[in-house]
Short mmCIF file of C-alpha atoms and ligand atoms in Angstrom, two decimals:
data_model
loop_
_atom_site.label_atom_id
_atom_site.label_comp_id
_atom_site.label_asym_id
_atom_site.label_seq_id
_atom_site.Cartn_x
_atom_site.Cartn_y
_atom_site.Cartn_z
CA MET A 1 10.90 79.88 28.78
CA SER A 2 8.29 79.20 31.11
CA ARG A 3 6.81 82.61 32.80
CA TYR A 4 8.36 82.20 36.03
CA LEU A 5 12.59 82.96 35.15
CA SER A 6 13.06 85.90 35.81
CA ASP A 7 13.41 89.11 34.64
CA LYS A 8 17.07 88.96 34.49
CA TYR A 9 17.49 86.48 32.45
CA GLN A 10 14.41 86.98 30.09
CA SER A 11 17.05 88.51 26.65
CA LEU A 12 20.00 85.88 27.63
CA GLU A 13 21.29 83.73 24.70
CA ALA A 14 23.04 80.83 25.85
CA TYR A 15 26.25 78.93 24.71
CA THR A 16 25.60 76.53 21.74
CA PRO A 17 27.35 73.70 22.63
CA GLY A 18 28.83 71.92 19.43
CA GLU A 19 26.72 68.57 18.92
CA GLN A 20 27.21 65.81 20.01
CA PRO A 21 25.42 63.24 17.77
CA ARG A 22 24.51 59.80 19.22
CA ASP A 23 22.50 58.85 14.92
CA MET A 24 25.51 57.54 13.85
CA ARG A 25 29.54 56.96 14.44
CA TYR A 26 31.03 60.50 12.63
CA VAL A 27 34.30 61.43 12.35
CA LYS A 28 34.47 63.75 15.74
CA LEU A 29 36.35 66.86 13.86
CA ASN A 30 33.77 69.77 15.23
CA THR A 31 34.68 70.23 19.27
CA ASN A 32 38.78 70.00 19.67
CA GLU A 33 38.80 66.68 21.97
CA SER A 34 41.94 64.72 22.24
CA PRO A 35 42.28 61.76 19.16
CA TYR A 36 43.94 59.61 22.01
CA PRO A 37 42.59 57.92 24.75
CA PRO A 38 43.13 59.12 28.31
CA ALA A 39 47.47 58.19 29.22
CA PRO A 40 47.79 54.44 30.82
CA GLY A 41 46.32 54.39 34.91
CA VAL A 42 43.45 57.18 34.21
CA VAL A 43 40.98 54.87 33.55
CA GLU A 44 41.94 53.00 36.66
CA ALA A 45 42.36 55.47 39.14
CA ALA A 46 39.13 56.98 38.53
CA GLY A 47 37.21 53.40 38.11
CA ARG A 48 39.36 52.84 42.38
CA GLU A 49 37.40 56.56 43.16
CA ALA A 50 34.26 55.01 42.12
CA GLN A 51 34.23 52.75 44.21
CA ARG A 52 33.94 55.41 46.95
CA ALA A 53 31.53 57.42 45.07
CA GLN A 54 29.59 57.55 48.22
CA LEU A 55 31.26 59.73 49.50
CA TYR A 56 31.99 64.32 49.53
CA CYS A 57 35.39 64.32 47.04
CA ASP A 58 37.56 66.76 49.04
CA PRO A 59 36.66 70.19 48.35
CA VAL A 60 40.30 71.35 48.28
CA CYS A 61 41.47 69.64 45.96
CA ALA A 62 44.51 69.07 47.06
CA GLU A 63 46.73 66.05 46.22
CA LEU A 64 45.50 67.27 42.47
CA ARG A 65 46.57 71.03 43.73
CA ASP A 66 49.29 69.60 44.59
CA ALA A 67 50.47 68.04 42.11
CA LEU A 68 49.50 70.58 39.58
CA ALA A 69 52.22 72.50 40.98
CA ALA A 70 54.82 70.16 40.76
CA ARG A 71 54.37 69.86 37.66
CA TYR A 72 54.40 73.98 36.53
CA ASP A 73 56.80 74.85 40.08
CA VAL A 74 54.43 76.99 42.23
CA LYS A 75 52.57 76.14 44.99
CA ARG A 76 49.26 75.05 46.08
CA ALA A 77 48.20 78.21 46.91
CA ASN A 78 49.10 78.88 43.49
CA VAL A 79 46.28 76.46 42.23
CA PHE A 80 42.34 76.36 41.82
CA ALA A 81 40.67 73.46 40.46
CA SER A 82 37.35 73.46 38.43
CA ASN A 83 34.79 71.50 36.65
CA GLY A 84 36.36 72.27 33.15
CA SER A 85 37.56 75.70 32.31
CA ASP A 86 34.37 76.65 31.09
CA ASP A 87 33.72 76.99 35.31
CA ILE A 88 36.35 78.99 35.79
CA LEU A 89 35.62 81.14 33.20
CA ASN A 90 32.53 81.49 34.48
CA PHE A 91 33.98 82.30 38.08
CA ALA A 92 36.59 84.83 36.38
CA PHE A 93 33.87 86.46 34.77
CA MET A 94 31.63 86.33 37.94
CA ALA A 95 34.81 87.97 40.20
CA PHE A 96 36.44 90.32 38.07
CA ALA A 97 33.85 92.16 36.19
CA GLY A 98 30.82 94.28 36.52
CA ALA A 99 29.18 96.60 38.75
CA GLY A 100 30.95 99.16 37.14
CA VAL A 101 33.95 96.89 35.49
CA PRO A 102 33.42 96.24 31.66
CA ALA A 103 34.84 93.23 30.32
CA TYR A 104 37.13 93.17 27.43
CA PHE A 105 37.48 90.10 25.05
CA PRO A 106 38.44 89.80 20.64
CA ASP A 107 35.07 89.64 18.78
CA ILE A 108 36.26 86.96 16.99
CA SER A 109 37.14 84.46 20.49
CA TYR A 110 35.35 81.69 22.11
CA GLY A 111 31.94 82.44 22.09
CA PHE A 112 30.95 81.82 26.24
CA TYR A 113 32.33 85.10 26.91
CA PRO A 114 30.11 87.15 25.56
CA VAL A 115 27.63 84.57 27.42
CA TYR A 116 29.52 85.08 30.95
CA ALA A 117 28.77 88.60 30.42
CA ALA A 118 25.77 88.45 29.54
CA LEU A 119 25.03 86.12 32.35
CA HIS A 120 26.58 88.45 34.87
CA GLY A 121 25.03 91.55 34.36
CA ILE A 122 28.10 92.87 33.04
CA GLU A 123 28.80 95.56 29.48
CA ALA A 124 31.21 93.38 26.81
CA ARG A 125 33.12 95.20 25.00
CA PRO A 126 34.75 93.62 22.09
CA VAL A 127 37.57 94.04 20.28
CA PRO A 128 37.39 94.34 16.76
CA LEU A 129 40.72 91.33 15.45
CA LYS A 130 42.19 92.98 12.95
CA ASP A 131 41.88 91.89 9.11
CA ASP A 132 44.30 89.65 8.89
CA PHE A 133 42.29 87.89 12.31
CA SER A 134 45.51 88.62 14.87
CA ILE A 135 44.37 90.46 18.03
CA ASP A 136 46.50 93.43 17.57
CA PRO A 137 47.98 94.03 21.33
CA ALA A 138 47.66 97.72 21.44
CA ASP A 139 44.28 97.70 21.25
CA TYR A 140 44.55 96.47 24.47
CA LEU A 141 45.98 98.95 26.67
CA GLY A 142 45.29 100.89 29.64
CA LEU A 143 41.77 99.55 29.19
CA ASP A 144 39.08 100.55 32.40
CA GLY A 145 38.11 96.79 32.86
CA PHE A 146 38.78 93.22 32.83
CA ILE A 147 40.30 91.33 30.28
CA ALA A 148 40.24 88.14 28.51
CA ILE A 149 41.71 86.57 25.63
CA ALA A 150 42.42 83.08 24.42
CA ASN A 151 45.97 82.57 23.29
CA PRO A 152 46.24 80.42 21.18
CA ASN A 153 42.80 82.35 20.34
CA ALA A 154 39.35 80.26 19.04
CA PRO A 155 38.46 79.94 16.22
CA THR A 156 41.12 81.62 14.20
CA GLY A 157 44.44 79.15 16.24
CA MET A 158 46.64 81.91 16.13
CA ALA A 159 48.80 83.19 19.06
CA LEU A 160 50.68 85.90 20.14
CA THR A 161 53.36 85.60 22.29
CA ARG A 162 54.57 85.82 25.80
CA ALA A 163 55.91 89.49 25.09
CA GLN A 164 53.40 90.76 23.49
CA ILE A 165 51.19 89.69 26.18
CA GLU A 166 53.50 90.82 28.80
CA SER A 167 52.98 93.90 27.55
CA ILE A 168 49.00 94.60 28.14
CA LEU A 169 49.83 93.00 31.06
CA LYS A 170 52.30 96.24 32.12
CA ALA A 171 49.59 98.15 30.22
CA ASN A 172 46.42 96.89 33.20
CA PRO A 173 47.78 97.32 36.59
CA ASN A 174 44.62 97.93 38.22
CA HIS A 175 42.56 94.71 36.66
CA VAL A 176 43.13 91.44 36.12
CA VAL A 177 44.51 89.49 32.38
CA LEU A 178 43.33 86.55 31.99
CA ILE A 179 44.67 84.36 29.34
CA ASP A 180 42.63 81.43 27.66
CA GLU A 181 45.65 79.15 27.11
CA ALA A 182 42.67 76.01 26.54
CA TYR A 183 44.98 75.00 23.62
CA VAL A 184 48.43 76.21 24.28
CA ASP A 185 50.00 73.00 24.57
CA PHE A 186 49.86 72.66 20.99
CA GLY A 187 53.10 74.94 20.53
CA ALA A 188 52.41 78.40 21.44
CA GLN A 189 53.97 80.22 24.26
CA SER A 190 52.59 79.70 27.69
CA CYS A 191 52.31 83.58 29.69
CA LEU A 192 52.88 80.93 33.52
CA PRO A 193 56.60 81.95 33.95
CA LEU A 194 54.88 85.73 33.86
CA VAL A 195 52.65 85.12 37.48
CA ALA A 196 55.76 85.77 39.67
CA GLN A 197 55.73 88.44 37.78
CA TYR A 198 52.11 89.74 37.87
CA ASP A 199 49.54 90.07 40.31
CA ASN A 200 46.87 90.69 38.00
CA LEU A 201 47.73 87.96 35.49
CA LEU A 202 45.28 85.04 35.93
CA VAL A 203 46.56 81.73 33.56
CA VAL A 204 43.43 79.31 32.68
CA ARG A 205 43.84 75.51 31.90
CA THR A 206 42.15 72.95 30.71
CA PHE A 207 43.06 68.76 30.91
CA SER A 208 40.25 68.33 27.95
CA LYS A 209 42.50 69.22 25.30
CA SER A 210 45.91 68.32 25.56
CA ARG A 211 45.64 65.40 28.10
CA GLY A 212 42.48 63.82 26.43
CA LEU A 213 40.20 64.34 29.31
CA ALA A 214 36.84 66.37 27.75
CA GLY A 215 34.61 63.87 29.06
CA ALA A 216 36.36 64.48 32.93
CA ARG A 217 35.40 67.89 32.90
CA LEU A 218 38.62 69.02 34.74
CA GLY A 219 39.87 72.81 34.26
CA PHE A 220 42.31 74.46 36.37
CA ALA A 221 43.72 78.61 36.79
CA ILE A 222 47.19 79.61 37.82
CA ALA A 223 47.76 82.48 39.36
CA GLN A 224 49.19 84.64 42.50
CA GLU A 225 47.29 83.89 46.18
CA GLY A 226 44.62 86.54 46.19
CA ILE A 227 43.55 86.05 42.90
CA ILE A 228 43.11 82.40 43.17
CA ALA A 229 41.53 83.29 46.91
CA ASP A 230 38.94 85.30 45.16
CA LEU A 231 38.04 81.88 42.59
CA GLU A 232 37.96 80.48 45.66
CA ARG A 233 35.70 82.29 47.52
CA ILE A 234 32.95 82.02 43.70
CA LYS A 235 33.49 78.32 44.01
CA TYR A 236 32.97 78.03 48.00
CA SER A 237 29.79 80.24 46.83
CA THR A 238 28.51 77.85 44.46
CA ASN A 239 29.08 74.36 44.40
CA PRO A 240 32.45 73.15 46.73
CA TYR A 241 32.16 69.99 45.38
CA SER A 242 32.91 71.03 41.93
CA VAL A 243 35.72 68.81 40.99
CA ASN A 244 34.27 64.95 41.55
CA ARG A 245 36.56 61.66 42.77
CA MET A 246 36.82 60.02 39.71
CA THR A 247 38.31 63.13 37.60
CA GLN A 248 40.30 64.50 40.84
CA ALA A 249 41.89 60.91 40.49
CA ALA A 250 41.94 61.27 36.88
CA GLY A 251 43.99 64.51 37.13
CA ILE A 252 46.37 62.98 39.36
CA ALA A 253 47.13 59.77 37.56
CA SER A 254 47.11 61.93 34.16
CA LEU A 255 50.21 64.39 35.43
CA ALA A 256 51.99 61.44 36.52
CA ARG A 257 52.56 60.33 32.71
CA ASP A 258 52.61 63.60 31.80
CA ASP A 259 55.20 61.96 29.32
CA TYR A 260 52.90 60.75 27.52
CA ASN A 261 50.55 63.49 26.98
CA ALA A 262 53.50 65.42 25.44
CA GLU A 263 53.79 62.76 22.85
CA ASN A 264 49.97 62.61 21.86
CA CYS A 265 50.59 66.81 21.45
CA ARG A 266 53.32 66.15 19.45
CA ARG A 267 51.26 64.03 17.11
CA VAL A 268 48.56 65.74 16.79
CA ILE A 269 51.73 69.02 15.86
CA ALA A 270 52.55 66.70 13.80
CA THR A 271 49.23 66.28 11.16
CA ARG A 272 48.52 69.47 12.30
CA GLU A 273 51.34 70.63 9.77
CA ARG A 274 50.35 68.18 7.95
CA THR A 275 46.36 68.34 7.68
CA VAL A 276 47.58 72.69 6.82
CA ALA A 277 49.72 72.04 3.48
CA ARG A 278 46.80 69.45 2.50
CA LEU A 279 44.42 71.87 2.52
CA ARG A 280 46.59 74.25 0.82
CA GLU A 281 47.13 71.90 -1.66
CA LEU A 282 43.38 71.70 -2.38
CA GLY A 283 42.79 75.65 -3.05
CA PHE A 284 42.36 76.10 1.14
CA GLU A 285 43.21 79.53 2.22
CA ALA A 286 44.48 77.93 6.06
CA LEU A 287 45.04 80.73 8.99
CA PRO A 288 48.34 79.55 10.67
CA THR A 289 47.47 78.34 13.68
CA LEU A 290 49.30 76.96 16.73
CA ALA A 291 46.05 75.03 18.11
CA ASN A 292 44.39 71.49 17.06
CA PHE A 293 42.07 72.94 14.46
CA VAL A 294 42.91 74.79 11.18
CA PHE A 295 40.58 77.15 10.79
CA ALA A 296 40.70 77.62 6.71
CA ARG A 297 37.65 78.45 4.23
CA HIS A 298 38.05 77.33 0.42
CA PRO A 299 37.37 80.35 -1.84
CA GLY A 300 33.46 79.59 -4.24
CA THR A 301 32.06 77.73 -1.83
CA ASP A 302 30.01 78.69 1.66
CA GLY A 303 31.24 77.50 4.88
CA GLY A 304 27.90 75.91 5.82
CA TRP A 305 27.56 74.22 3.09
CA LEU A 306 30.78 72.82 3.39
CA TYR A 307 29.93 71.81 6.69
CA GLY A 308 26.94 70.15 6.26
CA GLU A 309 28.28 68.25 2.76
CA LEU A 310 30.81 66.56 5.34
CA LYS A 311 28.68 66.22 7.85
CA LYS A 312 26.40 63.97 5.37
CA ARG A 313 29.41 62.04 4.78
CA GLY A 314 29.79 61.37 8.39
CA VAL A 315 32.76 64.05 8.43
CA LEU A 316 32.06 66.23 11.90
CA THR A 317 33.13 70.08 11.43
CA ARG A 318 32.56 73.58 13.34
CA HIS A 319 30.36 75.94 10.99
CA PHE A 320 30.40 79.31 12.76
CA ASP A 321 27.57 81.52 11.15
CA ALA A 322 28.72 84.76 12.33
CA PRO A 323 29.78 88.09 10.86
CA ARG A 324 33.17 88.18 9.24
CA ILE A 325 33.87 83.91 9.65
CA ALA A 326 30.76 82.68 7.94
CA ASP A 327 33.13 81.21 5.51
CA TYR A 328 34.78 79.23 7.17
CA LEU A 329 35.11 75.79 8.76
CA ARG A 330 36.97 75.05 12.07
CA ILE A 331 38.44 71.68 11.88
CA THR A 332 39.60 69.80 14.73
CA ILE A 333 43.23 68.19 14.36
CA GLY A 334 41.98 64.22 14.37
CA THR A 335 44.20 60.73 13.92
CA ASP A 336 45.90 60.49 10.38
CA ASP A 337 43.32 58.44 9.93
CA GLU A 338 40.97 60.57 10.83
CA MET A 339 42.15 62.87 8.54
CA ASP A 340 42.34 60.77 5.73
CA VAL A 341 38.61 60.21 5.24
CA LEU A 342 38.04 64.17 6.06
CA PHE A 343 40.10 64.45 2.36
CA VAL A 344 38.78 61.92 0.86
CA LYS A 345 35.37 63.16 1.30
CA LEU A 346 36.34 66.24 0.73
CA ARG A 347 37.43 65.75 -2.66
CA GLU A 348 34.60 63.96 -3.44
CA ILE A 349 32.64 67.08 -2.52
CA LEU A 350 34.95 70.40 -4.01
CA GLU A 351 35.21 67.34 -7.51
CA ALA A 352 31.32 67.08 -7.70
N1 PMP B 401 38.08 77.65 26.41
C1 PMP B 401 38.95 78.10 24.57
C2 PMP B 401 38.61 78.75 24.19
C3 PMP B 401 37.86 76.53 24.86
O1 PMP B 401 38.00 76.74 23.16
C4 PMP B 401 36.97 75.74 24.83
C5 PMP B 401 36.76 74.51 24.68
N2 PMP B 401 35.24 74.39 24.44
C6 PMP B 401 37.22 75.77 26.76
C7 PMP B 401 37.78 77.15 27.09
C8 PMP B 401 36.16 75.07 28.01
O2 PMP B 401 37.04 74.57 28.08
P1 PMP B 401 36.85 72.66 28.70
O3 PMP B 401 35.52 74.04 29.44
O4 PMP B 401 36.54 72.36 28.44
O5 PMP B 401 37.99 72.80 30.27
#
């Protein structure tokens, strides 16, 4: 940190992204990426646009938003797109909290939420998960601030039902309720059908997980027009060209083959169910998950130690050194072959 950094950022603790090491080829089960490549046609579409990279991209993302609107049966004015859902989450904290409006989110959830709050001088009010790591909707009724909930939650993988989220929307009519559906395509109920009814609902989605485009950085949000206009205002006050032309084209091409993406989600779900069963056979306690990862611990081993032993053997997982979850490992669901490698290594470690 230099002596020039503004006082307002002196105590800011940045988010730590999952490691992307380059020293060797790992079985990479640490950042919830898809194990499958992007849909047919995506690479070609992005390549065609790369040849016109001397020109700025469309700041409106018109074609992409129209494709998303058609896919989700809404209008272009209900769709916002930006540089990964992280970008949109950041904008939402900026737009809908602060200046006396606190931000509520589960105490164990996506690690970026408290960082956005700190970045924008927003008072963070973490709400403890229940002992079983579930979210109690009753804790979110009648609050006086912005609410952000990941559904399914990360790193637990546990999900609320649409009806439970609707109870939260109803009980907070004067504040935005952001539902982060980064992992919803792996089996949880989406809140999108509630958008028409609730003008305080903001659903945030991403192409990073279920569409295999994490490296392209494409997130989108669906809400009523007013909320989308607010997000546009923030985007046009920071970087109007936040989705580059290759990525816009990639997104459109990916949506044209959403059958391929859906099939990959089915494969991930099938592998996940097998993985959870195998983990339990090995003595792990695994939380019930509807995401493309599983949060599990092995009684008698330390999460950090197990993470290290797996990494030594070429398997990357994610460990969070935080209260209540330090025993756990978050394991992304890869291909069946990748999970086979994981289990070979786990047996080796646990038998030693
Ligand atoms: N929300 C949650 C809950 C996540 O786990 C992630 C992935 N780190 C994101 C949002 C951000 O995803 P992206 O910026 O790649 O769209």
